[in-house]
CSV table of C-alpha atoms in Angstrom, one decimal:
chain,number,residue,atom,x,y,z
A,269,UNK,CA,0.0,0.0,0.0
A,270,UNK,CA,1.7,3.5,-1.2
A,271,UNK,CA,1.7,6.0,1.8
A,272,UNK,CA,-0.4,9.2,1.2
A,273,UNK,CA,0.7,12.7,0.7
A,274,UNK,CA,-1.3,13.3,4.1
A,275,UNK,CA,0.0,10.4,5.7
A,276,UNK,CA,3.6,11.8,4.6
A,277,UNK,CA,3.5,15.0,6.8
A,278,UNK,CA,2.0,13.5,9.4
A,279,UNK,CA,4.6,11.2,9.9
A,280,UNK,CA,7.1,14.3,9.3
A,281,UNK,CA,5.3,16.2,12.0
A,282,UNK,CA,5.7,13.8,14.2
A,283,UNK,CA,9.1,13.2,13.7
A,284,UNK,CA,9.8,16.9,14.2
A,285,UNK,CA,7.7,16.6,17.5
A,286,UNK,CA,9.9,14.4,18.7
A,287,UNK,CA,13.2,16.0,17.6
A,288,UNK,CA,12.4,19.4,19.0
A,289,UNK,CA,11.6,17.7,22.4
A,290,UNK,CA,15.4,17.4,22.8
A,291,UNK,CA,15.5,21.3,22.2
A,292,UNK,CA,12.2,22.0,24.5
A,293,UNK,CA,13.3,19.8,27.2
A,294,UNK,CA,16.6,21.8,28.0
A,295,UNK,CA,14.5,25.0,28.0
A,296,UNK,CA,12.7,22.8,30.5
A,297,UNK,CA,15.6,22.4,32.2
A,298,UNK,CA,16.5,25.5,32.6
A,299,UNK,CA,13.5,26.4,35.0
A,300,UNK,CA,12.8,22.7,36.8
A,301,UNK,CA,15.2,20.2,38.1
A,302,UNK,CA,15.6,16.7,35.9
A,303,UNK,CA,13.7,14.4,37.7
A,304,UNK,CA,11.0,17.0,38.4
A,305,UNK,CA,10.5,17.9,34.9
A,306,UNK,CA,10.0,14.1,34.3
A,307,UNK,CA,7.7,13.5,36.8
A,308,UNK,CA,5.3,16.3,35.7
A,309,UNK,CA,5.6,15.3,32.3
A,310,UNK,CA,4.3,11.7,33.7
A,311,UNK,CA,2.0,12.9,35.9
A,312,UNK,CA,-0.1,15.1,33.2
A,313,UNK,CA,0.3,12.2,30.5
A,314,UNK,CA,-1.1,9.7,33.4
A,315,UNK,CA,-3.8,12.3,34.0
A,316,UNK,CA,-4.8,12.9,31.0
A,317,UNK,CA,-4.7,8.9,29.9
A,318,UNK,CA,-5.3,6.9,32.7
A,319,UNK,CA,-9.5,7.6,33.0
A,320,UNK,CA,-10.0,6.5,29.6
A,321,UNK,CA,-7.7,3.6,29.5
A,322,UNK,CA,-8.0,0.4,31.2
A,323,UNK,CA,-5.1,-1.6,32.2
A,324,UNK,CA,-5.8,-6.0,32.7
A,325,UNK,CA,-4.8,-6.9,35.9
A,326,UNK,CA,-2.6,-9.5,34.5
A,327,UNK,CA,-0.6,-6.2,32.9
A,328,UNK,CA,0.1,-4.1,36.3
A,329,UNK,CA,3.2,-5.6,37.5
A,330,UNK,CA,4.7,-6.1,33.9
A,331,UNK,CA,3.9,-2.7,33.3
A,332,UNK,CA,5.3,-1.5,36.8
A,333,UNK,CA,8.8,-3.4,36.7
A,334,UNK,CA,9.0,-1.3,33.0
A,335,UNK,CA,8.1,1.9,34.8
A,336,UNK,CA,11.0,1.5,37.2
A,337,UNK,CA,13.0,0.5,33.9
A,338,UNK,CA,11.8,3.0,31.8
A,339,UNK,CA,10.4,5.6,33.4
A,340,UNK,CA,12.9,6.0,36.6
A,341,UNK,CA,15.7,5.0,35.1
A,342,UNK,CA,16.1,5.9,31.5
A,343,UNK,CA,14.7,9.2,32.2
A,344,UNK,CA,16.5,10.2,35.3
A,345,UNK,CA,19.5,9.8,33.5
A,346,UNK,CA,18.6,11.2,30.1
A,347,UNK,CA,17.8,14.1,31.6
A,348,UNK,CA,20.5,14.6,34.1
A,349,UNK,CA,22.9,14.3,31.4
A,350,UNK,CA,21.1,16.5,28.9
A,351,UNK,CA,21.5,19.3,31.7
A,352,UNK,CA,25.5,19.6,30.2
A,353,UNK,CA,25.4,17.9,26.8
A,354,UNK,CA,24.0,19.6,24.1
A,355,UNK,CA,20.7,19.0,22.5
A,356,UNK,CA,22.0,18.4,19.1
A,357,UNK,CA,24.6,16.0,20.6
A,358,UNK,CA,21.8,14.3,22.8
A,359,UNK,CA,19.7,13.7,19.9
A,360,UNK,CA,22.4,11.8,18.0
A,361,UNK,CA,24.0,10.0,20.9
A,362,UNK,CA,20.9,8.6,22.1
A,363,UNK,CA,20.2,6.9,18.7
A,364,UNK,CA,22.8,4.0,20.0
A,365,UNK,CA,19.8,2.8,21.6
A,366,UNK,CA,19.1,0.8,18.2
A,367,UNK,CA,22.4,-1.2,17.8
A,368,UNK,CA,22.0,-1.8,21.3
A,369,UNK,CA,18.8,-2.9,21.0
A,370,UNK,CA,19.6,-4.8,17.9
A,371,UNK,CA,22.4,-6.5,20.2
A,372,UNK,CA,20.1,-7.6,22.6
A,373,UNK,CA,17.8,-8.8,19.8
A,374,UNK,CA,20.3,-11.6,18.8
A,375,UNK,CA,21.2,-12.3,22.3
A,376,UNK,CA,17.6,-12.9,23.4
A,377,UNK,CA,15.7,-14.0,21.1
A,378,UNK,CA,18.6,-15.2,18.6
A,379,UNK,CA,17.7,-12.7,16.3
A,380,UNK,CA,20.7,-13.0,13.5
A,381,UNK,CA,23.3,-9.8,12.9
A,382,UNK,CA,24.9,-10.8,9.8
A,383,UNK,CA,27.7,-8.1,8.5
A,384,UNK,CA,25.2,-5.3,7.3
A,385,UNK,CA,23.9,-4.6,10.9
A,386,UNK,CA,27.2,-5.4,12.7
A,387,UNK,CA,28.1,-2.6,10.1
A,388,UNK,CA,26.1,-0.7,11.1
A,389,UNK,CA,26.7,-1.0,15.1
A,390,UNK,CA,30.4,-0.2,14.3
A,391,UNK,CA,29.3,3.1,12.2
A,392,UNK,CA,26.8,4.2,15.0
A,393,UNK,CA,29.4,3.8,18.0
A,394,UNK,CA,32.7,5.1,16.1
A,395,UNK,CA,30.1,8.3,15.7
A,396,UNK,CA,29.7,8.6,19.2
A,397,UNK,CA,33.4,8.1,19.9
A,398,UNK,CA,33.5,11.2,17.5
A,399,UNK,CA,30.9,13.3,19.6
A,400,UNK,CA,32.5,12.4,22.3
A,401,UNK,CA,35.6,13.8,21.6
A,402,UNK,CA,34.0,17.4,20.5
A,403,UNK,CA,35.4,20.3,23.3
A,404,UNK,CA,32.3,20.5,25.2
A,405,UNK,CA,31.3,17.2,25.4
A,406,UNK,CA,34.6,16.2,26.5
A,407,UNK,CA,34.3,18.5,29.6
A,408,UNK,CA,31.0,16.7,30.1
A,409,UNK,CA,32.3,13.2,29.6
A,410,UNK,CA,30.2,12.2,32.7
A,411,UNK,CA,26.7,13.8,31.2
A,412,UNK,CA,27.5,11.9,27.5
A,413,UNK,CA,28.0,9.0,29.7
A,414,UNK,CA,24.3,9.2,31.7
A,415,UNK,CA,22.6,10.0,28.1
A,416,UNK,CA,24.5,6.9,26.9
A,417,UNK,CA,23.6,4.5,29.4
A,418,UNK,CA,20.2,6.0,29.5
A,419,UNK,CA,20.0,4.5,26.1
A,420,UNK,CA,20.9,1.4,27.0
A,421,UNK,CA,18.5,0.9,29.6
A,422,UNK,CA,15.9,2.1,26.9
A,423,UNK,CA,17.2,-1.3,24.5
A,424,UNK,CA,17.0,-3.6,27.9
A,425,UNK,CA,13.3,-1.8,28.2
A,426,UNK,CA,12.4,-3.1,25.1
A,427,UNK,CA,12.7,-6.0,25.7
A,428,UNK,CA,10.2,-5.7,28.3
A,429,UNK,CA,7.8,-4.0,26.2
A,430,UNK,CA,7.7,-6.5,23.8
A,431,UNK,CA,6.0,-8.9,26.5
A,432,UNK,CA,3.5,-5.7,26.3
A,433,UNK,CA,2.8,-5.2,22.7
A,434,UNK,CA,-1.1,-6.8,22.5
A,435,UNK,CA,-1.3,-3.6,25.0
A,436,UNK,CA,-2.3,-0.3,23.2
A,437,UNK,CA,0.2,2.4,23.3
A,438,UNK,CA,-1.6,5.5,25.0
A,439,UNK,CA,-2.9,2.6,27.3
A,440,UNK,CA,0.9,1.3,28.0
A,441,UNK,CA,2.4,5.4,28.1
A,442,UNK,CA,-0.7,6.2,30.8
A,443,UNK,CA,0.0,3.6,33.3
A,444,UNK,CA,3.4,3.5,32.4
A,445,UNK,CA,3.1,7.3,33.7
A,446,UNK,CA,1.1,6.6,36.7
A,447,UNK,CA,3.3,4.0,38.4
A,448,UNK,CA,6.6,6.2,37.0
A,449,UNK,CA,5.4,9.8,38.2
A,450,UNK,CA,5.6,9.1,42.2
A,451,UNK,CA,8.8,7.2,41.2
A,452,UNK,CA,10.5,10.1,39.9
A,453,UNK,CA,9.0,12.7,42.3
A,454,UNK,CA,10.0,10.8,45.1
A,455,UNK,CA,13.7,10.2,43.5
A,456,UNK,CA,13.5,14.2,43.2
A,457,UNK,CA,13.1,15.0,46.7
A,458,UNK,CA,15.5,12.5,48.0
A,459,UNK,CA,18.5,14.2,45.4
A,460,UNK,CA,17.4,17.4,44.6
A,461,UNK,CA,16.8,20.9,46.1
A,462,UNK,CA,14.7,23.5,45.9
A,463,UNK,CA,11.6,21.9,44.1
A,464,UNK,CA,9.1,24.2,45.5
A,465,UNK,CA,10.7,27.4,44.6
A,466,UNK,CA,11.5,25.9,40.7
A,467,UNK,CA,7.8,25.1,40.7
A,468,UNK,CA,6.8,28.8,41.8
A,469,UNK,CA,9.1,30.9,39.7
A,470,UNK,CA,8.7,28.3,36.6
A,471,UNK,CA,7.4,30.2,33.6
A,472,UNK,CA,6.4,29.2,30.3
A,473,UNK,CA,10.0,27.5,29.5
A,474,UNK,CA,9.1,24.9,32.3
A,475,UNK,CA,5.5,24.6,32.4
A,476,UNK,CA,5.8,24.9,28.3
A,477,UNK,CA,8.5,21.8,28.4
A,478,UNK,CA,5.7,19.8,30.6
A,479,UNK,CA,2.8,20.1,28.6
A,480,UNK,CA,5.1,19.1,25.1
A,481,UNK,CA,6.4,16.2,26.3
A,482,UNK,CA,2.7,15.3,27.9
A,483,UNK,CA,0.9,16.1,25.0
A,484,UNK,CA,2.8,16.7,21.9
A,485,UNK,CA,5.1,14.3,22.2
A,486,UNK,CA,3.4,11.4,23.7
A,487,UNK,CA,-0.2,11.8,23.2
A,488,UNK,CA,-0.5,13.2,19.9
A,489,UNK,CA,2.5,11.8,18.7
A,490,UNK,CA,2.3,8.3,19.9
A,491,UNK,CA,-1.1,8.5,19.1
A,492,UNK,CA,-0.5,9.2,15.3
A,493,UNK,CA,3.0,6.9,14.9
A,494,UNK,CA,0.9,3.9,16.3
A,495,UNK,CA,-1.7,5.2,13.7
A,496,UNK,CA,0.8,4.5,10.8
A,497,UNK,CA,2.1,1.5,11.9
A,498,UNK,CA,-1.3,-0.1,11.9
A,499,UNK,CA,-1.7,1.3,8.4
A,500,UNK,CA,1.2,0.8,6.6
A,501,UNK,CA,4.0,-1.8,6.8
A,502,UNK,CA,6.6,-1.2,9.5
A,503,UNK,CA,9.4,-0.8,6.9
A,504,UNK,CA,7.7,1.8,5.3
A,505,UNK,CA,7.3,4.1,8.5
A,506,UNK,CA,10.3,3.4,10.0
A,507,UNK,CA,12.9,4.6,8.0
A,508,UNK,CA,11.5,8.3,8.7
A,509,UNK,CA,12.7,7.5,12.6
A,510,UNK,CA,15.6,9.1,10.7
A,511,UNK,CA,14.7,12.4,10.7
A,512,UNK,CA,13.9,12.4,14.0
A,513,UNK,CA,18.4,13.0,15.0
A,514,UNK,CA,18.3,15.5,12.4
A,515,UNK,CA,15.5,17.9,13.8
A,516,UNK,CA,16.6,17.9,17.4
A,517,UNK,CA,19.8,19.1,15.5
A,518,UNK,CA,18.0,21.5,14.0
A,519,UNK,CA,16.2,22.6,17.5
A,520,UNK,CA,19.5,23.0,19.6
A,521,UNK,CA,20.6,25.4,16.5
A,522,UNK,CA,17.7,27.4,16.1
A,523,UNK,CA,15.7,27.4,19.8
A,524,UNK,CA,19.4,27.4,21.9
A,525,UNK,CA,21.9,28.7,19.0
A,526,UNK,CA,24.2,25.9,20.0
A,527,UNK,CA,26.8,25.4,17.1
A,528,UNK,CA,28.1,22.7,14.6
A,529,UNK,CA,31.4,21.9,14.6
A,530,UNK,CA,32.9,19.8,12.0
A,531,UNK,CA,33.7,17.2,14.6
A,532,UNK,CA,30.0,17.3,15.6
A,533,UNK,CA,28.6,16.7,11.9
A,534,UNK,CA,30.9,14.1,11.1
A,535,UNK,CA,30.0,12.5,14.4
A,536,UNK,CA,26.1,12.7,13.9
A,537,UNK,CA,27.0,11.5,10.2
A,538,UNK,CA,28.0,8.5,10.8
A,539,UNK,CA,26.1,7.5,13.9
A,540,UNK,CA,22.7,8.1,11.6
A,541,UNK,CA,24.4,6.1,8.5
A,542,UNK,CA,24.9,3.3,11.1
A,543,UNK,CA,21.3,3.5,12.5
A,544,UNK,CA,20.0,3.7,8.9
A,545,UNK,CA,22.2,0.3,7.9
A,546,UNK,CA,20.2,-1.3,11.3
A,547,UNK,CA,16.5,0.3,10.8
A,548,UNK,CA,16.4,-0.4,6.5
A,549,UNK,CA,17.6,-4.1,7.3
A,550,UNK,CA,15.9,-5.2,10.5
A,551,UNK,CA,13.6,-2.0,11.4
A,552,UNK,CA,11.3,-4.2,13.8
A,553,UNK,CA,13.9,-3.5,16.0
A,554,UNK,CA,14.0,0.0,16.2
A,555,UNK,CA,10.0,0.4,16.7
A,556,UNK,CA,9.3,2.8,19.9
A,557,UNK,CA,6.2,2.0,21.6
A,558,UNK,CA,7.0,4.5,24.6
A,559,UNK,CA,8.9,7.5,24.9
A,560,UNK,CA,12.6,7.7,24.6
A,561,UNK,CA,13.4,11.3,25.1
C-alpha cells in the first residue's frame, strides 16, 4: 500500500515533534530540576490517559517493573545528562539505543546480525566516539556517559515492552506514567533541592516543556506513529525515525543557538548512516512504543 501525501506529513510532523523535544526539554531544564521535569511530564500524561484507559490486571506488574526500567531509570539519567550535553549532541547520541537494542535482539531471542547490521553498530558507535571527543562534550564526559547509558537501559526496556505489545500504546504510556510519576518525584526529593521554589518561579520554559512532552510528544504523537504503523507496513514508516536526529539538531541550533562543529557533523554523520544500515535491514527492532526522550 503507497503511503499518502497526508500520511507523509504526518509522519514528518511527528518526527519533528519528537526531535524538537530534545530542544524544549533543555529549555525545560532551565527552570525545573531533571527528575522534576520528568515526573510532571508523567504525571499530566497519566492524568490525561489513565481515566479512559484500562489496564488488565494480568498487565500491572509487567507494566510497573518497566516503569521503574523506563520511566525512573532511563529518564532520570537522560535528563540529568542532557542538563551539560547539548541537544543536538543528545539527539544523536541517544540513537545508539538501536544497535544496542539490535544487540540484545540476537542475544535474546537469537535474532541474527549478519555483517550489514554489525556494520552498522560499528558506524553508530565510532560516531559517538566522534561526539564524544568534540570540546564541550569532553568537559561533560560524565553527562554523555548518563545520556549513553540511559539508552541502554531504553534497548533492555524493550525487551520488556515487547512482552507488552497486545497492549495499546496510550494505554501502556498512561500507566506507564502513573506508576513512573511518584517514582520520579519521590527520586526528586531524595537528590534534589529547591523543588518548590523551581515550581513557583517556573514560567512558560518549564510549564511549556511539561505540557510538550505530555501532549505533543506522547499523546498526539504516539497516538499518530501507532496510527501509521497499523496502516502501513513497518518498513515503510520506520525509516523516517531518521529524521527524528536530524531535527533535534535543528532545534539546539535554532531554539538554543548551539553550534556545529565539524567534529559534531561528522559524528552525527555516521552514527545516523549506522542507525540507517540497522533500521532499513531489520527495522522491527527500532519500533518505539513508549517514549525515549
Amino acid at each position: 500500500m503507497n503511503m499518502s501525501l497526508r500520511d507523509i506529513a504526518l509522519i514528518i510532523f511527528v518526527m519533528a515533534v519528537w526531535g524538537a523535544n530534545f530542544g524544549v526539554s533543555k529549555l525545560g531544564l532551565q527552570e525545573l530540576p531533571p527528575l522534576l521535569l520528568v515526573g510532571l511530564r508523567f504525571a499530566l500524561t497519566a492524568l490525561f490517559l489513565v481515566p479512559f484507559t484500562r489496564l488488565p490486571r494480568d498487565k500491572m506488574l509487567p507494566v510497573l517493573l518497566l516503569s521503574t526500567t523506563l520511566g525512573l531509570l532511563h529518564f532520570a539519567l537522560m535528563f540529568t545528562g542532557l542538563q551539560k550535553v547539548d541537544a543536538s549532541t543528545a539527539a544523536i547520541a541517544v540513537q545508539i539505543q538501536v544497535p544496542f537494542s539490535a544487540l540484545l535482539a540476537a542475544i535474546f531471542f537469537k535474532d541474527k546480525l549478519g555483517w550489514r547490521r554489525a556494520l552498522g553498530m560499528a558506524l553508530a558507535i565510532a560516531g559517538v566516539v566522534l561526539l564524544a571527543g568534540e570540546p564541550q562534550t569532553s568537559s561533560n564526559i560524565l553527562y554523555l556517559g548518563m545520556i549513553l547509558t540511559a539508552s541502554m537501559i531504553w534497548a533492555v526496556s524493550a525487551i520488556q515492552m515487547k512482552q507488552l505489545s497486545d497492549l495499546d500504546t496510550l494505554t501502556l504510556n498512561g500507566w506507564m506514567g502513573l506508576f513512573a510519576a511518584p517514582q520520579l518525584l519521590v527520586g526528586s526529593w531524595l537528590l534534589e533541592d529547591g523543588q518548590a521554589e523551581a515550581i513557583a518561579s517556573a514560567g512558560w520554559q518549564g510549564w511549556g516543556a511539561v505540557a510538550f512532552m505530555a501532549v505533543a510528544v506522547t499523546i498526539i504523537g504516539y497516538g499518530i506513529w501507532m496510527q501509521m504503523l497499523r496502516r502501513y507496513q513497518v518498513n515503510q514508516v520506520m525509516p523516517f525515525t531518521l529524521l527524528a536526529p536530524m531535527f533535534g539538531v535543528l532545534a539546539g541550533v535554532v531554539m538554543l543557538g548551539e553550534s556545529l562543529s565539524l567534529l559534531k557533523l561528522a559524528g552525527g554523520a555516521l552514527t545516523i548512516l549506522g542507525v540507517a544500515i540497522i533500521t532499513v535491514r531489520r527495522p522491527q527492532q527500532a519500533q518505539p512504543v513508549a517514549p525515549r526522550s
